[in-house]
Coordinates of C-alpha atoms and ligand atoms in Angstrom, one line a residue:
X14 CA -8.7 -11.3 15.2
X15 CA -10.0 -8.9 12.6
X16 CA -9.8 -9.1 8.8
X17 CA -9.6 -6.1 6.5
X18 CA -9.6 -5.4 2.8
X19 CA -8.5 -2.4 0.8
X20 CA -8.1 -1.4 -2.8
X21 CA -6.8 1.6 -4.7
X22 CA -6.1 2.8 -8.2
X23 CA -3.8 5.5 -9.5
X24 CA -3.2 6.8 -13.0
X25 CA 0.2 6.4 -14.7
X26 CA 1.7 9.7 -16.0
X27 CA 4.9 11.0 -17.5
X28 CA 7.4 12.8 -15.2
X29 CA 6.4 10.9 -12.0
X30 CA 8.5 8.3 -10.1
X31 CA 7.0 4.8 -9.8
X32 CA 7.0 3.8 -6.2
X33 CA 5.3 0.5 -5.0
X34 CA 5.5 -0.7 -1.4
X35 CA 8.1 1.9 -0.7
X36 CA 10.4 0.8 -3.5
X37 CA 11.5 3.0 -6.4
X38 CA 11.0 1.1 -9.7
X39 CA 12.8 2.3 -12.9
X40 CA 10.1 3.0 -15.5
X41 CA 9.2 5.6 -18.0
X42 CA 6.1 6.7 -16.1
X43 CA 4.9 6.9 -12.5
X44 CA 1.7 7.1 -10.5
X45 CA -0.1 10.4 -10.2
X46 CA -1.3 11.5 -6.8
X47 CA -1.1 14.0 -3.9
X48 CA 1.3 11.8 -2.0
X49 CA 4.0 9.6 -3.7
X50 CA 0.9 7.7 -5.0
X51 CA 2.2 4.3 -3.8
X52 CA -1.0 2.5 -4.8
X53 CA 0.0 -0.8 -3.1
X54 CA 0.8 0.8 0.2
X55 CA -2.5 2.8 0.0
X56 CA -4.4 -0.5 -0.5
X57 CA -2.6 -2.0 2.5
X58 CA -3.4 1.1 4.7
X59 CA -7.1 0.8 3.8
X60 CA -7.0 -2.9 4.7
X61 CA -5.5 -2.1 8.1
X62 CA -7.9 0.7 8.8
X63 CA -10.8 -1.4 7.6
X64 CA -9.9 -4.3 9.9
X65 CA -10.0 -1.9 12.8
X66 CA -13.1 -0.1 11.5
X67 CA -11.1 3.2 11.8
X68 CA -12.1 4.8 8.5
X69 CA -10.0 5.1 5.4
X70 CA -6.8 6.7 4.1
X71 CA -8.7 9.6 2.5
X72 CA -10.3 10.6 5.8
X73 CA -7.0 10.3 7.7
X74 CA -4.8 12.0 5.2
X75 CA -6.9 14.4 3.1
X76 CA -5.4 15.3 -0.3
X77 CA -6.4 18.9 0.4
X78 CA -3.8 19.1 3.1
X79 CA -0.4 20.6 2.0
X80 CA 1.5 18.6 4.7
X81 CA 0.8 15.4 2.8
X82 CA 1.9 16.7 -0.6
X83 CA 4.6 14.3 -2.0
X84 CA 4.8 12.5 1.3
X85 CA 6.1 8.9 1.3
X86 CA 3.3 6.5 1.8
X87 CA 5.6 4.4 4.0
X88 CA 5.5 7.4 6.4
X89 CA 1.7 7.3 6.2
X90 CA 1.8 3.5 7.0
X91 CA 4.0 4.2 10.0
X92 CA 1.4 6.7 11.3
X93 CA -1.4 4.2 10.8
X94 CA 0.5 1.4 12.6
X95 CA 0.9 3.8 15.6
X96 CA -2.8 4.7 15.5
X97 CA -3.7 1.0 15.4
X98 CA -1.5 0.4 18.4
X99 CA -3.2 3.1 20.4
X100 CA -6.5 1.2 19.8
X101 CA -4.7 -2.0 20.8
X102 CA -4.4 -3.5 17.3
X103 CA -1.3 -5.0 15.8
X104 CA -1.0 -6.5 12.3
X105 CA -0.4 -10.2 12.1
X106 CA -0.3 -10.9 8.4
X107 CA -0.8 -8.9 5.1
X108 CA -1.2 -10.0 1.5
X109 CA -1.1 -7.5 -1.4
X110 CA -1.8 -8.0 -5.1
X111 CA -0.6 -5.3 -7.6
X112 CA -2.3 -5.3 -11.0
X113 CA 0.0 -3.8 -13.6
X114 CA 0.6 -4.7 -17.2
X115 CA 4.1 -3.1 -17.1
X116 CA 6.8 -2.9 -15.8
X117 CA 7.6 -6.4 -14.7
X118 CA 7.6 -6.3 -10.9
X119 CA 9.1 -9.7 -10.0
X120 CA 12.7 -8.4 -9.5
X121 CA 11.4 -5.9 -6.9
X122 CA 8.9 -8.1 -4.9
X123 CA 11.4 -9.2 -2.2
X124 CA 12.5 -5.6 -1.6
X125 CA 8.8 -4.5 -1.4
X126 CA 8.1 -7.3 1.2
X127 CA 11.2 -6.3 3.3
X128 CA 10.2 -2.6 3.2
X129 CA 6.7 -3.3 4.4
X130 CA 7.8 -6.0 7.0
X131 CA 10.3 -3.5 8.5
X132 CA 7.8 -0.7 8.6
X133 CA 5.1 -2.9 10.3
X134 CA 7.4 -4.8 12.6
X135 CA 6.4 -8.1 11.0
X136 CA 8.5 -11.1 9.9
X137 CA 9.1 -11.4 6.2
X138 CA 7.1 -14.6 6.2
X139 CA 4.0 -12.7 7.2
X140 CA 4.2 -10.2 4.4
X141 CA 3.1 -11.3 0.9
X142 CA 3.3 -9.1 -2.2
X143 CA 2.2 -10.5 -5.6
X144 CA 1.9 -8.9 -9.0
X145 CA -0.3 -9.8 -11.9
X146 CA -1.3 -8.5 -15.3
X147 CA -4.8 -8.4 -16.8
X148 CA -3.7 -10.0 -20.1
X149 CA -4.0 -6.5 -21.7
X150 CA -7.6 -6.0 -20.6
X151 CA -9.0 -2.9 -18.8
X152 CA -7.2 0.2 -17.7
X153 CA -4.3 -1.7 -16.1
X154 CA -3.9 -3.8 -19.3
X155 CA -3.9 -0.7 -21.5
X156 CA -1.2 0.9 -19.2
X157 CA -3.4 3.8 -18.1
X158 CA -3.0 3.0 -14.4
X159 CA -2.1 0.5 -11.7
X160 CA -4.5 -0.9 -9.1
X161 CA -3.7 -2.8 -5.9
X162 CA -5.6 -4.9 -3.4
X163 CA -4.6 -5.6 0.1
X164 CA -5.9 -7.9 2.9
X165 CA -4.7 -8.1 6.4
X166 CA -5.3 -9.8 9.8
X167 CA -5.1 -7.7 13.0
X168 CA -4.8 -9.1 16.5
X169 CA -5.9 -7.4 19.6
X170 CA -3.1 -6.7 22.1
X171 CA -3.9 -8.3 25.5
X172 CA -4.8 -5.7 28.1
X173 CA -2.1 -7.2 30.5
X174 CA 0.9 -8.0 28.3
Ligands
LIG8 MG1 -4.4 6.2 -3.3

């Protein structure tokens, strides 16, 4: 078993969609970034890569590469899961915390969990997504951006399955 941790931050900006864990969330602003800027999925990807000591999202998918412009971060997650499998690692459990003052994310949490569980081939019970505010403190509290933290467990696939 291996444990991994990842964290990410993106700025909130006008004229951008807000996508978290692959789910489109109605809001007046969205996250700025080269991809769809899904900060929660990015934190998860870095947790997965960290657990396998396989680098980080910025190394794997450079924001200088046109092919990743506007790409769904769920597509990036799919690629990462395949890369892990090549190295004989499979995710066992993930836990994500999204830090955002607004909008309220509770109505979307189960859809987020389903999306990630489906993408990673995990049961819903092994995928946790939580949301918190910072009581108005810091850049998340002031609505300047959203941050996310992810942790995961990876299991080594037995050589003779
Ligand atoms: Mg990011």
